[in-house]
Tab-separated table of C-alpha atoms in Angstrom:
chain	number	residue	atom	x	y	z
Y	1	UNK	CA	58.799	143.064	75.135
Y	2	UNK	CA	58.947	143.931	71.545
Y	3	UNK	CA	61.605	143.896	69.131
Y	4	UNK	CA	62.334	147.537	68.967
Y	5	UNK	CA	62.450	148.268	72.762
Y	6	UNK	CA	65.557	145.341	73.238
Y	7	UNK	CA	67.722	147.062	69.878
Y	8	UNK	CA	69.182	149.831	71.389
Y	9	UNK	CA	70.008	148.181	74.964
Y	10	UNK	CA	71.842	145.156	72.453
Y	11	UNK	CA	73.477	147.308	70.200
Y	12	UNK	CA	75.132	149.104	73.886
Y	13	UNK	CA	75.655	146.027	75.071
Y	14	UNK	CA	77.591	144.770	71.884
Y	15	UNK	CA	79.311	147.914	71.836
Y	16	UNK	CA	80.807	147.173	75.248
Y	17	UNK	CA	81.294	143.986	74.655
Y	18	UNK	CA	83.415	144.918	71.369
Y	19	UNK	CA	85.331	146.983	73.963
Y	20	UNK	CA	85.825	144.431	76.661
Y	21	UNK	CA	86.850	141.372	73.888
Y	22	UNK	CA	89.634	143.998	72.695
Y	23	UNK	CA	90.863	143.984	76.232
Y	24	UNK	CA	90.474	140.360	76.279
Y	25	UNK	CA	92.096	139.493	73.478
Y	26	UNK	CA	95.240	141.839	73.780
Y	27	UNK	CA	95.802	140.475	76.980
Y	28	UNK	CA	95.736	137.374	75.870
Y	29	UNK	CA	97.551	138.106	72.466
Y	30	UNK	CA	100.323	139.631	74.686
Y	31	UNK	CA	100.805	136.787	77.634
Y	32	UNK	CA	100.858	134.269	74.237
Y	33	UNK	CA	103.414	136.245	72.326
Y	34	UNK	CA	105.647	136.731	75.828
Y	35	UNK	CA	105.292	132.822	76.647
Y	36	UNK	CA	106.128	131.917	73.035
Y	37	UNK	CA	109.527	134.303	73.234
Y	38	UNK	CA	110.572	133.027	76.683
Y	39	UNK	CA	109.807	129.291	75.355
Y	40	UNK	CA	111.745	129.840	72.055
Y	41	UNK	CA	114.450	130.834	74.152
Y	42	UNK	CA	114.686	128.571	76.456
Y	43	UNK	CA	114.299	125.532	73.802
Y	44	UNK	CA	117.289	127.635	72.225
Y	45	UNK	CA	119.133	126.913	75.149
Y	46	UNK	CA	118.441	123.320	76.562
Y	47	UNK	CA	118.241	121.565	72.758
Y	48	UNK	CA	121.862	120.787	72.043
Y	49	UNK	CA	121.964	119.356	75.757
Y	50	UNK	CA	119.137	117.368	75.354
Y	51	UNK	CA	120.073	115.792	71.977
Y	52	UNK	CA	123.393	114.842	73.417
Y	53	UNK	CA	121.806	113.675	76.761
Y	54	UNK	CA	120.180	110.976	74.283
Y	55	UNK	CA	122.702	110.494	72.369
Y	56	UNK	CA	125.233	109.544	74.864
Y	57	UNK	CA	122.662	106.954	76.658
Y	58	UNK	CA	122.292	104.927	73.580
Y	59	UNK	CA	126.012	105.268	72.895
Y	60	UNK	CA	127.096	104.110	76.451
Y	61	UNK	CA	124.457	101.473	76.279
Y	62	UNK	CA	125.797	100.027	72.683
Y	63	UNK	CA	129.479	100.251	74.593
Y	64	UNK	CA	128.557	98.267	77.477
Y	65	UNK	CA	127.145	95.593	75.288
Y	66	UNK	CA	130.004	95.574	72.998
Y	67	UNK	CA	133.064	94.052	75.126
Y	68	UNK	CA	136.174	95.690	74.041
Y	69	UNK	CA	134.439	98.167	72.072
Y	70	UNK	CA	135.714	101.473	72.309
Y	71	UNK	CA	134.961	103.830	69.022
Y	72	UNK	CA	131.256	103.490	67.278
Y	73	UNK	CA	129.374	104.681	64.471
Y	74	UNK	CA	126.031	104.419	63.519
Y	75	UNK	CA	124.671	103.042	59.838
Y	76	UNK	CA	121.092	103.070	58.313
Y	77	UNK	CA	119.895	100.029	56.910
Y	78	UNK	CA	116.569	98.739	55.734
Y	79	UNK	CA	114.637	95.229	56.355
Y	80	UNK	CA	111.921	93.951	55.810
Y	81	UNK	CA	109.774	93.880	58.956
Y	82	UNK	CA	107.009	90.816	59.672
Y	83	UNK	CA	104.061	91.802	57.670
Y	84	UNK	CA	106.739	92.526	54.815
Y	85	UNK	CA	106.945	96.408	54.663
Y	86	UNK	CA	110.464	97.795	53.910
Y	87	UNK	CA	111.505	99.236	57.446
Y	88	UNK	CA	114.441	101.282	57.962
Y	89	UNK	CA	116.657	100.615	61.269
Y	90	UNK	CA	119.982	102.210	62.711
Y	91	UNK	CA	122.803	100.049	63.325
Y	92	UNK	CA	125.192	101.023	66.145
Y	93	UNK	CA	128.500	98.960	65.248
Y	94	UNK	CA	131.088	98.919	67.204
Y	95	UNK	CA	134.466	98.927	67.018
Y	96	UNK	CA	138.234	98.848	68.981
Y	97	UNK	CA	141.156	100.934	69.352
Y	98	UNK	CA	142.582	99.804	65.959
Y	99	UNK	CA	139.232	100.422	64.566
Y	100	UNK	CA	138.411	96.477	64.291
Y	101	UNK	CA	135.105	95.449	64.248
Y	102	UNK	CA	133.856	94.074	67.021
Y	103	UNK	CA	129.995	94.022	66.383
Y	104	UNK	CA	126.493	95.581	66.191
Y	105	UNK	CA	123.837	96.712	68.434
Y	106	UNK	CA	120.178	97.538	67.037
Y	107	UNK	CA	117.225	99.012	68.834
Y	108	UNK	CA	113.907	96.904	68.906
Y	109	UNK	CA	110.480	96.950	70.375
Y	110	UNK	CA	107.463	95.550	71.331
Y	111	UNK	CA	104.004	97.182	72.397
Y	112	UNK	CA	102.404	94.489	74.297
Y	113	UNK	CA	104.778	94.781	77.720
Y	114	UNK	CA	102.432	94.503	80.939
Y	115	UNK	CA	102.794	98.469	81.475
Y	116	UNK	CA	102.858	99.367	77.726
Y	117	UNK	CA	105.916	99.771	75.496
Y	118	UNK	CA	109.183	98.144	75.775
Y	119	UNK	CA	112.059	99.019	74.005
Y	120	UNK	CA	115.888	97.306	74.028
Y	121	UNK	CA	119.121	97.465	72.225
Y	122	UNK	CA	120.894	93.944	71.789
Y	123	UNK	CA	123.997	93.301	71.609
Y	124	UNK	CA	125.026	91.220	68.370
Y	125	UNK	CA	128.948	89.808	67.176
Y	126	UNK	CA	128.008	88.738	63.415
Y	127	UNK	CA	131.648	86.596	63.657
Y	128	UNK	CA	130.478	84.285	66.666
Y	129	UNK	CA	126.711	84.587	65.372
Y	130	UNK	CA	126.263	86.039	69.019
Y	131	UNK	CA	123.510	88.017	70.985
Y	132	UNK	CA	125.651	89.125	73.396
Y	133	UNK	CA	123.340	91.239	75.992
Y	134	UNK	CA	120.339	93.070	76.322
Y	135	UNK	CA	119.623	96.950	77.528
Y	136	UNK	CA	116.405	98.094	78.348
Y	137	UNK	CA	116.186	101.493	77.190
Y	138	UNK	CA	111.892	102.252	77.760
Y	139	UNK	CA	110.338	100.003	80.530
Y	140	UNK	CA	107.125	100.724	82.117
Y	141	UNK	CA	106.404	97.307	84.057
Y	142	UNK	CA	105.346	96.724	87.556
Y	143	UNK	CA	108.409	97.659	90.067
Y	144	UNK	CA	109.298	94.508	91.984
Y	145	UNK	CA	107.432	92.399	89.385
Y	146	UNK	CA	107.489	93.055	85.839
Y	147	UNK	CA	111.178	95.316	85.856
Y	148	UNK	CA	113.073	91.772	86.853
Y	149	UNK	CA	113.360	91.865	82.909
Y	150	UNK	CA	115.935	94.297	83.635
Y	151	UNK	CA	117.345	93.049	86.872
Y	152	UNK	CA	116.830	89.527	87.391
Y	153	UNK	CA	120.304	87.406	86.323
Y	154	UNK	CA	118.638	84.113	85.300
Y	155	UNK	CA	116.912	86.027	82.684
Y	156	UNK	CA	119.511	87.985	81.827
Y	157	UNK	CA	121.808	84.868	81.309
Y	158	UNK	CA	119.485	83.580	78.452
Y	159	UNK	CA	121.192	86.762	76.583
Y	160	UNK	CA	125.010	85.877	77.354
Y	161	UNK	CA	124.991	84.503	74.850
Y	162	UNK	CA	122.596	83.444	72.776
Y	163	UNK	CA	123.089	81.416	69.948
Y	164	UNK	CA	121.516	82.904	66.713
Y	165	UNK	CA	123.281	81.397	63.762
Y	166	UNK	CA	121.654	82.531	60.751
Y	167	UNK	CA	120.619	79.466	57.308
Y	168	UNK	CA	123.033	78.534	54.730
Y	169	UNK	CA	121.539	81.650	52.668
Y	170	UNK	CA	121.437	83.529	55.508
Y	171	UNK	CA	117.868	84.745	54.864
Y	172	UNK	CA	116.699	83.571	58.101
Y	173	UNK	CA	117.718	82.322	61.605
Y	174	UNK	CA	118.784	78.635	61.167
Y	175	UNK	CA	116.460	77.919	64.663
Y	176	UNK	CA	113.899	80.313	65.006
Y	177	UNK	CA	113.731	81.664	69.050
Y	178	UNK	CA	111.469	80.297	71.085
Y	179	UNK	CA	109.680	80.791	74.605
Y	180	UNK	CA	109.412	78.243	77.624
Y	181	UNK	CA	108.898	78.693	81.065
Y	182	UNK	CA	111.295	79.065	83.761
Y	183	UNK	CA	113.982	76.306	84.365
Y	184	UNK	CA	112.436	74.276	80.724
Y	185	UNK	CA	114.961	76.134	78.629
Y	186	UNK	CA	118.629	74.644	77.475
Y	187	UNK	CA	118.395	74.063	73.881
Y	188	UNK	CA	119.304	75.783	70.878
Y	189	UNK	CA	117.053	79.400	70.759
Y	190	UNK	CA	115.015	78.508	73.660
Y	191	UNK	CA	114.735	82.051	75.843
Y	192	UNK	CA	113.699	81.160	79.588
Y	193	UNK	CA	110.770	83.604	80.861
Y	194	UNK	CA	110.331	84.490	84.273
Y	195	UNK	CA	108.051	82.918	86.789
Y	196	UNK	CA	105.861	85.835	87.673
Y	197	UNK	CA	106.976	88.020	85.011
Y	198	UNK	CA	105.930	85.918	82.074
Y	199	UNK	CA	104.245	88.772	80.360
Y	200	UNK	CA	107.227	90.992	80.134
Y	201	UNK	CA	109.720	88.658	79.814
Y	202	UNK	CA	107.767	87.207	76.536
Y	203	UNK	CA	107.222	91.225	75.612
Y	204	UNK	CA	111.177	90.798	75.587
Y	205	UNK	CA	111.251	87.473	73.377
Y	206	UNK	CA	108.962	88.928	70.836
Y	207	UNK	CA	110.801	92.279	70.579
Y	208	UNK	CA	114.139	89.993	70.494
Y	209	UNK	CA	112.452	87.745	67.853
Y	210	UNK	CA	111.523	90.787	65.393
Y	211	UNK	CA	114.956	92.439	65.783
Y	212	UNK	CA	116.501	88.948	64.921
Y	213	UNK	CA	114.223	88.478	62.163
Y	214	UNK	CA	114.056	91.555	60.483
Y	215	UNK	CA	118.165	92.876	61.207
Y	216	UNK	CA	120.028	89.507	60.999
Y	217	UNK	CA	120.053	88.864	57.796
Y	218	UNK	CA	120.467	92.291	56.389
Y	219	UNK	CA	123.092	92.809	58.786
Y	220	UNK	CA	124.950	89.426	57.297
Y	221	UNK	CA	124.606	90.972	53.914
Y	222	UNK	CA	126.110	94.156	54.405
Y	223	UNK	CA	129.129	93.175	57.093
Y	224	UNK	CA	131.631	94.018	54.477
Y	225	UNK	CA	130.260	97.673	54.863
Y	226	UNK	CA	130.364	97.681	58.309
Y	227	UNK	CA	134.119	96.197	58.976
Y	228	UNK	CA	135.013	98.523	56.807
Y	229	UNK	CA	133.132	101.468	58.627
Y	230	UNK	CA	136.195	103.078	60.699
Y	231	UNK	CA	139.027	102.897	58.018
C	1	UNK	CA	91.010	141.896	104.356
C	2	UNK	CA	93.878	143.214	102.268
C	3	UNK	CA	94.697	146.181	104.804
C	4	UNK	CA	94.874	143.055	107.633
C	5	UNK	CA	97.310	141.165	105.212
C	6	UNK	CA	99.322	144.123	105.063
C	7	UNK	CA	99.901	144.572	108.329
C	8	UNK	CA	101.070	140.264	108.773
C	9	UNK	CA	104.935	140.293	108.970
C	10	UNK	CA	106.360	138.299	105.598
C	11	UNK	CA	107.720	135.908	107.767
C	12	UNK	CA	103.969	134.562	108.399
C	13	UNK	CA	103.173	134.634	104.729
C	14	UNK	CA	106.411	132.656	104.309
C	15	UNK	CA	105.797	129.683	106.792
C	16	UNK	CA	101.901	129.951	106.367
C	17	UNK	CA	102.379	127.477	103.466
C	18	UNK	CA	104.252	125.499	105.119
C	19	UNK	CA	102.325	124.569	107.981
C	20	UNK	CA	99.631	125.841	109.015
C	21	UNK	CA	98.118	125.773	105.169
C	22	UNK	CA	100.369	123.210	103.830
C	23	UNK	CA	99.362	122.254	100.480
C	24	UNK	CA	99.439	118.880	100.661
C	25	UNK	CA	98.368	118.108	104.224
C	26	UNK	CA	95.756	120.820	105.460
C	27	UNK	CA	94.510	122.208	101.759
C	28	UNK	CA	94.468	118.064	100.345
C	29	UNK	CA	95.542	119.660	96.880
C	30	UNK	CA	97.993	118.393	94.381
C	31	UNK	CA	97.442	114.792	95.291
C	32	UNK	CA	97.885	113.519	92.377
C	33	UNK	CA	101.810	114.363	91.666
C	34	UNK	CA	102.154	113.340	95.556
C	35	UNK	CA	100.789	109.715	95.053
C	36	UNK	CA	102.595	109.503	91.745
C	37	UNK	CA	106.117	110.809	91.764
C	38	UNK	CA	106.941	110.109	95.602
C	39	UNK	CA	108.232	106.443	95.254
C	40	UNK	CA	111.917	107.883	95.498
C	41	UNK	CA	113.071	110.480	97.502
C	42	UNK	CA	115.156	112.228	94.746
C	43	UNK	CA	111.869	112.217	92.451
C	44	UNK	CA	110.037	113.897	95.444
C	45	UNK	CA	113.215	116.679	95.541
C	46	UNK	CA	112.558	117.395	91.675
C	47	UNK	CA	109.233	117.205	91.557
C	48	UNK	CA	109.382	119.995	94.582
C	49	UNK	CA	111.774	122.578	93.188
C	50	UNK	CA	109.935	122.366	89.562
C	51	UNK	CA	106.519	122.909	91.392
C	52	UNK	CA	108.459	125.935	93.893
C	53	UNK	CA	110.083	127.730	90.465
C	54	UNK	CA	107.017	127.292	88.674
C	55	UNK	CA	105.246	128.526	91.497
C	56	UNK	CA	107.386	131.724	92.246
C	57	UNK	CA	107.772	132.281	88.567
C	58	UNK	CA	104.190	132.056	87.677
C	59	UNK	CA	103.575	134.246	91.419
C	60	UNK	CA	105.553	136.897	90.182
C	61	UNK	CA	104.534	137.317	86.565
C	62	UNK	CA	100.468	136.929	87.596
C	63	UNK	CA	101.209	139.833	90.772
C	64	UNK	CA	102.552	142.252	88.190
C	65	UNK	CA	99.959	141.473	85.583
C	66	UNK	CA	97.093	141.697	87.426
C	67	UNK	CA	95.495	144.978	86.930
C	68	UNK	CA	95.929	144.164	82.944
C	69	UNK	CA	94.076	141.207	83.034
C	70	UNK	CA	90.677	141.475	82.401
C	71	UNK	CA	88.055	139.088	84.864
C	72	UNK	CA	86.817	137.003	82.103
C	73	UNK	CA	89.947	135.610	80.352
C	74	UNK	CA	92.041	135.537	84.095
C	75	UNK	CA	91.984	131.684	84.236
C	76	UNK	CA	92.792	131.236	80.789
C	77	UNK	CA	95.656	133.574	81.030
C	78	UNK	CA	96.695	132.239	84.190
C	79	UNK	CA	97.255	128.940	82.668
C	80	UNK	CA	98.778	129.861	79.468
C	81	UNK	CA	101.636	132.063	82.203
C	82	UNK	CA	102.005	128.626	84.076
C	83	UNK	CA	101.893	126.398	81.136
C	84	UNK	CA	105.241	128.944	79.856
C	85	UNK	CA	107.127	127.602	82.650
C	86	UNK	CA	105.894	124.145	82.988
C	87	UNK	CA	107.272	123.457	80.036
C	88	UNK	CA	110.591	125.680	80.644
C	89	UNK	CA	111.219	122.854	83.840
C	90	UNK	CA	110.071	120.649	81.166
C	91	UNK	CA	113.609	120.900	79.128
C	92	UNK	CA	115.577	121.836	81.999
C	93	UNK	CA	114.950	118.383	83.115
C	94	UNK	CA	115.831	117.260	80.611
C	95	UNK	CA	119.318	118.789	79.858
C	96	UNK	CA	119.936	117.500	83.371
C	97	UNK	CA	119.391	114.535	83.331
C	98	UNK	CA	117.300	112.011	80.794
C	99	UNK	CA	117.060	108.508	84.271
C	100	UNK	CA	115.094	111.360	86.536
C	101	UNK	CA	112.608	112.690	83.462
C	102	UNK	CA	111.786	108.943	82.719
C	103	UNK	CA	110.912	108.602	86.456
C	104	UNK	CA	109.274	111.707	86.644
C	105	UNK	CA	107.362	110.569	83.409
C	106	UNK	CA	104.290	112.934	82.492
C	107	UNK	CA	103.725	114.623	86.385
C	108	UNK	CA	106.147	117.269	85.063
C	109	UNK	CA	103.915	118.284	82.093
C	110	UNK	CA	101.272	117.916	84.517
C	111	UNK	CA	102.396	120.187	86.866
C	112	UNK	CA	100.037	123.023	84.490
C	113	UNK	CA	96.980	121.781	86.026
C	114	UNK	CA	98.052	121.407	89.643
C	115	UNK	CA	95.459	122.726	92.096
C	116	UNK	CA	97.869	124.211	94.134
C	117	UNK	CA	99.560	126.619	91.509
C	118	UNK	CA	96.327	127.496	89.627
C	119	UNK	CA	94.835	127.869	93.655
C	120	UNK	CA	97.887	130.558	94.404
C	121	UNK	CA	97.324	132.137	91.654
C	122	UNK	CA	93.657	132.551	91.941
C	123	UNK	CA	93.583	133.038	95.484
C	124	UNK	CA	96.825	135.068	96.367
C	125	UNK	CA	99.317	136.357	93.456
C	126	UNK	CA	96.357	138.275	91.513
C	127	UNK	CA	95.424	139.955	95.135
C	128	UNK	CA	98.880	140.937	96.400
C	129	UNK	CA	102.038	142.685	94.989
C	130	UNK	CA	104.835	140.588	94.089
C	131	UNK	CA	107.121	140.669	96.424
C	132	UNK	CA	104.206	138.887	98.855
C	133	UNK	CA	103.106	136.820	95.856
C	134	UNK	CA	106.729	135.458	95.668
C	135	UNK	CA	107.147	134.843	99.642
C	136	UNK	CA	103.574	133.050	99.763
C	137	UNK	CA	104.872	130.430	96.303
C	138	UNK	CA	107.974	130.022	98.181
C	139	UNK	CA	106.348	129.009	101.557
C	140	UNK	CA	103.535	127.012	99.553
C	141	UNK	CA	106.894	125.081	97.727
C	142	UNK	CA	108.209	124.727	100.595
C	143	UNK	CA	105.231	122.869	102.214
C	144	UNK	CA	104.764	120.946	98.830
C	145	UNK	CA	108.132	119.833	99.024
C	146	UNK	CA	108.490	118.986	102.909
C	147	UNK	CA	104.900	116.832	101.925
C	148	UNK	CA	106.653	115.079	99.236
C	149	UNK	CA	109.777	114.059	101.215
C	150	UNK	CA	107.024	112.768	104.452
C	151	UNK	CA	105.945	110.443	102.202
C	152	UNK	CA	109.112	109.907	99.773
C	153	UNK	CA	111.365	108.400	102.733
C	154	UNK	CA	109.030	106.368	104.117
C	155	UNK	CA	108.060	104.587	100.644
C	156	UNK	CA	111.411	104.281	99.249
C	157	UNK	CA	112.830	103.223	102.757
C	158	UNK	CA	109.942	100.298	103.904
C	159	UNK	CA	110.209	100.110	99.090
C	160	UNK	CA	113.287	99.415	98.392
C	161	UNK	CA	115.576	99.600	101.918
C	162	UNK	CA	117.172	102.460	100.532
C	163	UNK	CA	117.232	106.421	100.704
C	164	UNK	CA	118.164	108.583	97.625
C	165	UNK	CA	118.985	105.336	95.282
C	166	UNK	CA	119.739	106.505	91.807
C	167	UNK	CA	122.212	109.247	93.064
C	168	UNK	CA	125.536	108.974	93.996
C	169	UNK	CA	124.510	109.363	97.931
C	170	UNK	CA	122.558	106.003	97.994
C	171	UNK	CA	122.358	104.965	101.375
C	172	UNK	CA	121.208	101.151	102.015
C	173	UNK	CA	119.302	101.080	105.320
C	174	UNK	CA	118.725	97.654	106.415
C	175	UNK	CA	121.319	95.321	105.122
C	176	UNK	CA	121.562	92.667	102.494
C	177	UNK	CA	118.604	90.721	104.586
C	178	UNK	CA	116.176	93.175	103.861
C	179	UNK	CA	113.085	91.936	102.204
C	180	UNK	CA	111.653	95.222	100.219
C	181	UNK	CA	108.267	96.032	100.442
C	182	UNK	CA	107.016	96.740	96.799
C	183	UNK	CA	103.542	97.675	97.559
C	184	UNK	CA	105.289	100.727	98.834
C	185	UNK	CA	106.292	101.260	95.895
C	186	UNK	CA	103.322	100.652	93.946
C	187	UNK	CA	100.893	103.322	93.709
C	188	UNK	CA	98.759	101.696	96.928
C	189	UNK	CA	101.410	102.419	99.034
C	190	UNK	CA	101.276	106.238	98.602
C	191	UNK	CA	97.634	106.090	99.547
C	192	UNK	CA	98.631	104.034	102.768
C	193	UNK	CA	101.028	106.745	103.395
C	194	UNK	CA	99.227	109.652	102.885
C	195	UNK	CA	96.297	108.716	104.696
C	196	UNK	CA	98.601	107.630	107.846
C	197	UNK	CA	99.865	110.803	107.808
C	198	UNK	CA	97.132	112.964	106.812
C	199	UNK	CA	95.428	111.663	110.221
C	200	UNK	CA	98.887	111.991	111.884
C	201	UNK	CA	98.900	115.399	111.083
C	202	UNK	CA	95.106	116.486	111.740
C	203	UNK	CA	95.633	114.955	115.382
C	204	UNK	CA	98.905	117.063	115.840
C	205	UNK	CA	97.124	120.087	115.084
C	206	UNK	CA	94.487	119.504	117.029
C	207	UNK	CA	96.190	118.667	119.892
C	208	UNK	CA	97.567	121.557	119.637
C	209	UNK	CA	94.323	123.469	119.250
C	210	UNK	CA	93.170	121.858	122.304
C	211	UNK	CA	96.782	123.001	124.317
C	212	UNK	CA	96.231	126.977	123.041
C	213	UNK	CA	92.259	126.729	124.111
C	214	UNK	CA	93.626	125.252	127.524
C	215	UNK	CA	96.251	127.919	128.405
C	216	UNK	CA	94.169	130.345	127.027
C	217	UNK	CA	91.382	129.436	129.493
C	218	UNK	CA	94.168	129.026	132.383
C-alpha cells in the first residue's frame, strides 16, 4: 500500500473520530459536572454533622478521663518533640462546675502498633502529677489479641494512676517510663505489657512516653494559663 | 432476549437477585466486602443498605442515561455515576455515626469497584428502562444483604457470643461462660463461613434441581 492510497481513508477516519470523541467527551464532561454538583451538595449537607460527630468523641473521651470534669476548652501549645523539632499539640483541659481546674488531656501516637497506627488521649491532673487514664481513639490491632490494650483491666490499671512527677526544673520526668513484662512491674514508671499483646501494649508505652516527654513539661510551664482558662 | 424480559412479571426481576442469582452465593461476586465487613452483624446491615442505595441510585441514573452514552467511554462513565454516590454513603456515614465508619473502615470507599454494581450496571441497567433497572438493584441488594447477614450472625455469634453488639439491642447468647471464638472474627473465619455455606447452598439448589427433574419426569 502506498502512502497516498491510506490519506483519504485516515483523514475519514479522523474525521469520525473527531465526531465520536465530541460525543465522548460531552458525555463525560456532563456525568462529571452532575456528580461534582450532587457531591458539593451533599458535602454541604453532612459537614457540620461530621465535624461535630468528631468533635463530641474527643470531648466525651477527655470528660470520661477527667473525674468531676464537667466544662472544657481546648488550648494550643508547642513542645519540642524527640528529635527536637518545635511541635504544636492541643490541650483539652478540663474543668468543674465552678470552672476549677481539674486537669488536661492530650492526644498522642505511635506508628509501630501490630495493625498500624495507634492513637490515645491520656488523662493528666498537673496538681497530683497524675496520668489518670487512657482512651484509645485509632486502634487497628488483632481482635481478641492485640485490642486487650483497650479492654484488658490489668493493663488498664497501670494508667490509674500513674505516677509521672516531673524534675526539680521541671524540664523532664523525674523517672523516665519504662516497659516490663507482665506481673514484673510495681515500681515507680514501670508500665506492665501484656502477655500476648506485647507489641501493642509497648506501641502504647512509647506513644505514652512521647506525650509525657514532649507535653509535661510545657504543660507545667504554662498551668497558670490554663487554671485561669474558664474565668 | 429483551422482548422475553418484557414479558417476566417484576416480581421475578425483584427476587431473581435474591435467590436464584444471588450475588454473593450463585454469581461469587463482591467477596471481598463480604469477607471483610461481616464480623458484626450491624456492619453487615450498613454495608448492605450503602451497597442497595448505591445500587438503585447508580440503576436508575445509568437506565436513563443510556442511549447518551457513547460505547467507548460506558465503563468509565459508569464508574464516575457510581463513584458520585459511593462517596455520598461515604459522608452519610459519617454524620451518622463516626464507631460504625471506623468498623466499616475503607470497604465503604470501596464499594466503587464492587463487581456486583459495576456487573448490574453493565449487564442490566444500560439494557432496561428504569423502573426494571431499579427492581433488579433492589432484588440484587437484597440478596447482597441477606448474604451478608448468613455469614454476619454466624461470625459474630460462634466471635464474640453476641448478636448486634455495638447497638443498643445487644443480645448476649451464651452466658458469661462463653469462651469466644476469635478466629471467627479474624478474617479466616469469613472464608470458613463462606465456603460452608457456599456448598450449603449449591447442594440446596441442586437438590432442588434434582426434585423439579423428578416430578417433571413423574
Amino acid at each position: 500500500m502506498t502512502t497516498e492510497a491510506l490519506q483519504p481513508a485516515t483523514a475519514q477516519a479522523a474525521q469520525q473520530g473527531s465526531g465520536e470523541s465530541m460525543r465522548m467527551m460531552r458525555t463525560l464532561g456532563g456525568i462529571a459536572l452532575l456528580s461534582g454538583c450532587l457531591l458539593s451538595l451533599v458535602y454541604q449537607g453532612t459537614r457540620e454533622r461530621i465535624a461535630l460527630n468528631f468533635e463530641s468523641r474527643v470531648r466525651n473521651a477527655v470528660f470520661a478521663l477527667l473525674p468531676g470534669s464537667t466544662q472544657q476548652k481546648t488550648f494550643e501549645f508547642t513542645g519540642v518533640d524527640e528529635t527536637g523539632k518545635e511541635t504544636p499539640f492541643k490541650v483539652y483541659a478540663g474543668y468543674d462546675e465552678a470552672g476549677n481546674f481539674i486537669g488536661t488531656a492530650m492526644e498522642t501516637s505511635d506508628g509501630d502498633g501490630y495493625g498500624g497506627e495507634i492513637r490515645l488521649l491520656f488523662g493528666y491532673l498537673p496538681d497530683k502529677d497524675q496520668v489518670v487514664g487512657i482512651t484509645l481513639l485509632l486502634c487497628k490491632e488483632t481482635p481478641g489479641l492485640g485490642d486487650k490494650i483497650k479492654t484488658d483491666d490489668g493493663f488498664k490499671s497501670n494508667f490509674t494512676p500513674l505516677d509521672v512527677p516531673l524534675n526539680p526544673d521541671g524540664s523532664a520526668l523525674a523517672v523516665p517510663l519504662s516497659f516490663v513484662k507482665s506481673g514484673k512491674g510495681g515500681g515507680p514508671g514501670q508500665i506492665e505489657g501484656i502477655s500476648g499483646a506485647t507489641i501493642s501494649s509497648k506501641a502504647v508505652f512509647r506513644a505514652l512516653c512521647r506525650g509525657t516527654d514532649m507535653m509535661l513539661p510545657v504543660i507545667r510551664r504554662r498551668l497558670a494559663e490554663l487554671k485561669e482558662g474558664m474565668t | 432476549m429483551s422482548d422475553q424480559q418484557d414479558s417476566s412479571p417484576s416480581m421475578d426481576v425483584l427476587l431473581r437477585g435474591f435467590w436464584k442469582e444471588n450475588p454473593v452465593f450463585v454469581m461469587v461476586l463482591g467477596t471481598c466486602p463480604t469477607l471483610a465487613v461481616t464480623n458484626k452483624v450491624i456492619n453487615c446491615f450498613a454495608m448492605g443498605i450503602s451497597v442497595m442505595f448505591v445500587l438503585v441510585m447508580s440503576g436508575l441514573l445509568i437506565s436513563l442515561l443510556r442511549n447518551f452514552i457513547p460505547k467507548q467511554v460506558r465503563i468509565a462513565s459508569f464508574i464516575l455515576i457510581i463513584a458520585t454516590f459511593v462517596t455520598m454513603v461515604d459522608y452519610a456515614i459519617q454524620s451518622i455515626s463516626l464507631d460504625l465508619y471506623d468498623s466499616l473502615g475503607a470497604f465503604i470507599q470501596l464499594i466503587v469497584v464492587n463487581c456486583i454494581i459495576l456487573g448490574r450496571a453493565e449487564a442490566y441497567a444500560s439494557k432496561n428502562g428504569p423502573v426494571k433497572s431499579m427492581l433488579d438493584a433492589v432484588g440484587m441488594g437484597l440478596g447482597f444483604t441477606f448474604a451478608l447477614l448468613c455469614l454476619g450472625v454466624i461470625r459474630e455469634a460462634l466471635g464474640n457470643g453476641t448478636l448486634m453488639m455495638d447497638t443498643p439491642f445487644e443480645i448476649s447468647l451464651f452466658g458469661p461462660n462463653f469462651a469466644p471464638w476469635s478466629i471467627m472474627i479474624l478474617p479466616p473465619g469469613g472464608f470458613f463461613v463462606l465456603g460452608l455455606e457456599l456448598a450449603l447452598f449449591a447442594w440446596l439448589r441442586k437438590r432442588r434441581a434434582r426434585r423439579t427433574a423428578a416430578a417433571a419426569q413423574a
